[in-house]
Tab-separated table of C-alpha atoms in Angstrom:
chain	number	residue	atom	x	y	z
J	528	MET	CA	-0.058	0.322	-0.152
J	529	LYS	CA	1.428	3.166	-1.160
J	530	THR	CA	1.853	6.316	1.616
J	531	PRO	CA	1.079	9.603	0.883
J	532	TYR	CA	4.733	10.625	0.953
J	533	ASP	CA	4.900	7.997	-1.589
J	534	ILE	CA	3.247	9.644	-4.405
J	535	ILE	CA	3.999	13.335	-3.691
J	536	LEU	CA	7.416	13.847	-4.220
J	537	LYS	CA	8.469	17.982	-2.905
J	538	PRO	CA	6.223	20.567	-3.996
J	539	VAL	CA	7.655	22.415	-7.345
J	540	LEU	CA	9.344	25.769	-5.654
J	541	SER	CA	9.165	28.455	-8.526
J	542	GLU	CA	7.685	31.844	-10.073
J	543	LYS	CA	5.367	30.700	-11.917
J	544	ALA	CA	3.782	27.640	-9.169
J	545	TYR	CA	3.680	30.839	-6.518
J	546	ALA	CA	1.710	32.632	-8.802
J	547	ARG	CA	-0.973	29.972	-8.914
J	548	PHE	CA	-1.246	30.373	-4.655
J	549	ALA	CA	-4.169	32.635	-5.390
J	550	ASN	CA	-5.861	31.102	-7.272
J	551	GLY	CA	-5.881	27.681	-5.091
J	552	GLU	CA	-3.371	25.807	-7.739
J	553	TYR	CA	-0.764	24.369	-5.679
J	554	THR	CA	2.307	22.081	-7.837
J	555	PHE	CA	4.524	18.900	-6.678
J	556	TRP	CA	6.210	16.765	-8.368
J	557	VAL	CA	5.167	13.107	-7.507
J	558	HIS	CA	5.893	9.441	-8.411
J	559	PRO	CA	5.629	8.653	-11.686
J	560	ASP	CA	3.565	6.082	-11.824
J	561	ALA	CA	0.265	8.055	-10.316
J	562	THR	CA	-2.811	8.595	-11.619
J	563	LYS	CA	-4.721	11.519	-11.444
J	564	THR	CA	-7.308	9.860	-8.214
J	565	GLU	CA	-3.491	7.794	-6.353
J	566	ILE	CA	-2.465	12.234	-6.378
J	567	ALA	CA	-5.955	13.744	-5.040
J	568	GLY	CA	-6.251	11.017	-2.561
J	569	ALA	CA	-2.869	11.245	-0.641
J	570	VAL	CA	-2.748	15.609	-0.987
J	571	GLU	CA	-6.270	15.386	0.508
J	572	ALA	CA	-4.464	12.722	3.251
J	573	ALA	CA	-1.889	14.553	4.013
J	574	PHE	CA	-2.924	18.328	4.034
J	575	LYS	CA	-6.232	17.402	4.894
J	576	VAL	CA	-8.288	19.655	2.008
J	577	LYS	CA	-10.298	19.194	-0.484
J	578	VAL	CA	-9.243	18.733	-4.192
J	579	VAL	CA	-11.243	19.537	-6.793
J	580	ARG	CA	-8.974	19.231	-10.152
J	581	VAL	CA	-5.970	17.402	-10.403
J	582	ASN	CA	-4.177	17.875	-13.727
J	583	THR	CA	-0.520	16.300	-14.539
J	584	GLN	CA	1.491	16.864	-16.578
J	585	THR	CA	4.810	14.453	-17.867
J	586	VAL	CA	9.417	16.899	-17.540
J	587	ARG	CA	11.387	14.160	-20.741
J	588	GLY	CA	14.252	14.335	-18.861
J	589	LYS	CA	17.004	16.800	-21.086
J	590	ASP	CA	20.227	15.507	-22.028
J	591	LYS	CA	23.608	16.693	-20.256
J	592	ARG	CA	26.349	16.738	-21.892
J	593	LEU	CA	29.796	16.914	-19.531
J	594	GLY	CA	32.734	17.267	-22.711
J	595	ARG	CA	32.678	14.282	-25.174
J	596	PHE	CA	30.058	13.007	-22.462
J	597	VAL	CA	26.561	12.573	-23.313
J	598	GLY	CA	24.279	11.457	-19.904
J	599	LYS	CA	20.588	12.624	-19.210
J	600	ARG	CA	18.210	14.089	-16.770
J	601	PRO	CA	15.296	11.536	-15.390
J	602	ASP	CA	11.950	11.632	-16.659
J	603	ARG	CA	9.261	13.163	-14.625
J	604	LYS	CA	6.365	13.792	-13.354
J	605	LYS	CA	4.327	16.962	-12.032
J	606	ALA	CA	0.765	17.222	-10.192
J	607	VAL	CA	-1.261	20.871	-10.366
J	608	VAL	CA	-3.389	20.336	-7.237
J	609	LYS	CA	-6.727	22.995	-7.210
J	610	VAL	CA	-8.034	22.646	-3.684
J	611	ALA	CA	-11.650	23.724	-2.516
J	612	GLU	CA	-12.984	26.979	-2.384
J	613	GLY	CA	-11.341	28.528	0.705
J	614	GLN	CA	-8.705	26.102	1.293
J	615	LYS	CA	-5.890	26.206	1.563
J	616	ILE	CA	-2.327	25.034	2.618
J	617	GLU	CA	-0.626	26.540	4.481
J	618	ALA	CA	2.295	24.077	5.369
J	619	LEU	CA	3.017	26.005	1.733
J	620	GLU	CA	2.390	29.608	2.256
J	621	GLY	CA	4.881	29.766	4.054
J	622	LEU	CA	6.663	29.600	2.172
J	623	ILE	CA	7.009	32.590	0.152
């Protein structure tokens, strides 16, 4: 059984993610195999809020070079979670 902390890896900390806080939308890096239903359940369990909508996006890893050697960063999955009107995730609001 997956715990909420197996599904939610960490919050996305960027200017665009901070701008969405005003609309009640929070962005997280999530496990690549997680479904929208699992993500919604994990956010509700971890932060005690009601999730209205989940949008997911697969972010492909960039190719990186070091001299003649070529490597690749890992693929990741990002989820934008909208919480119910009037609710917010206090743990992330304090990061601004």
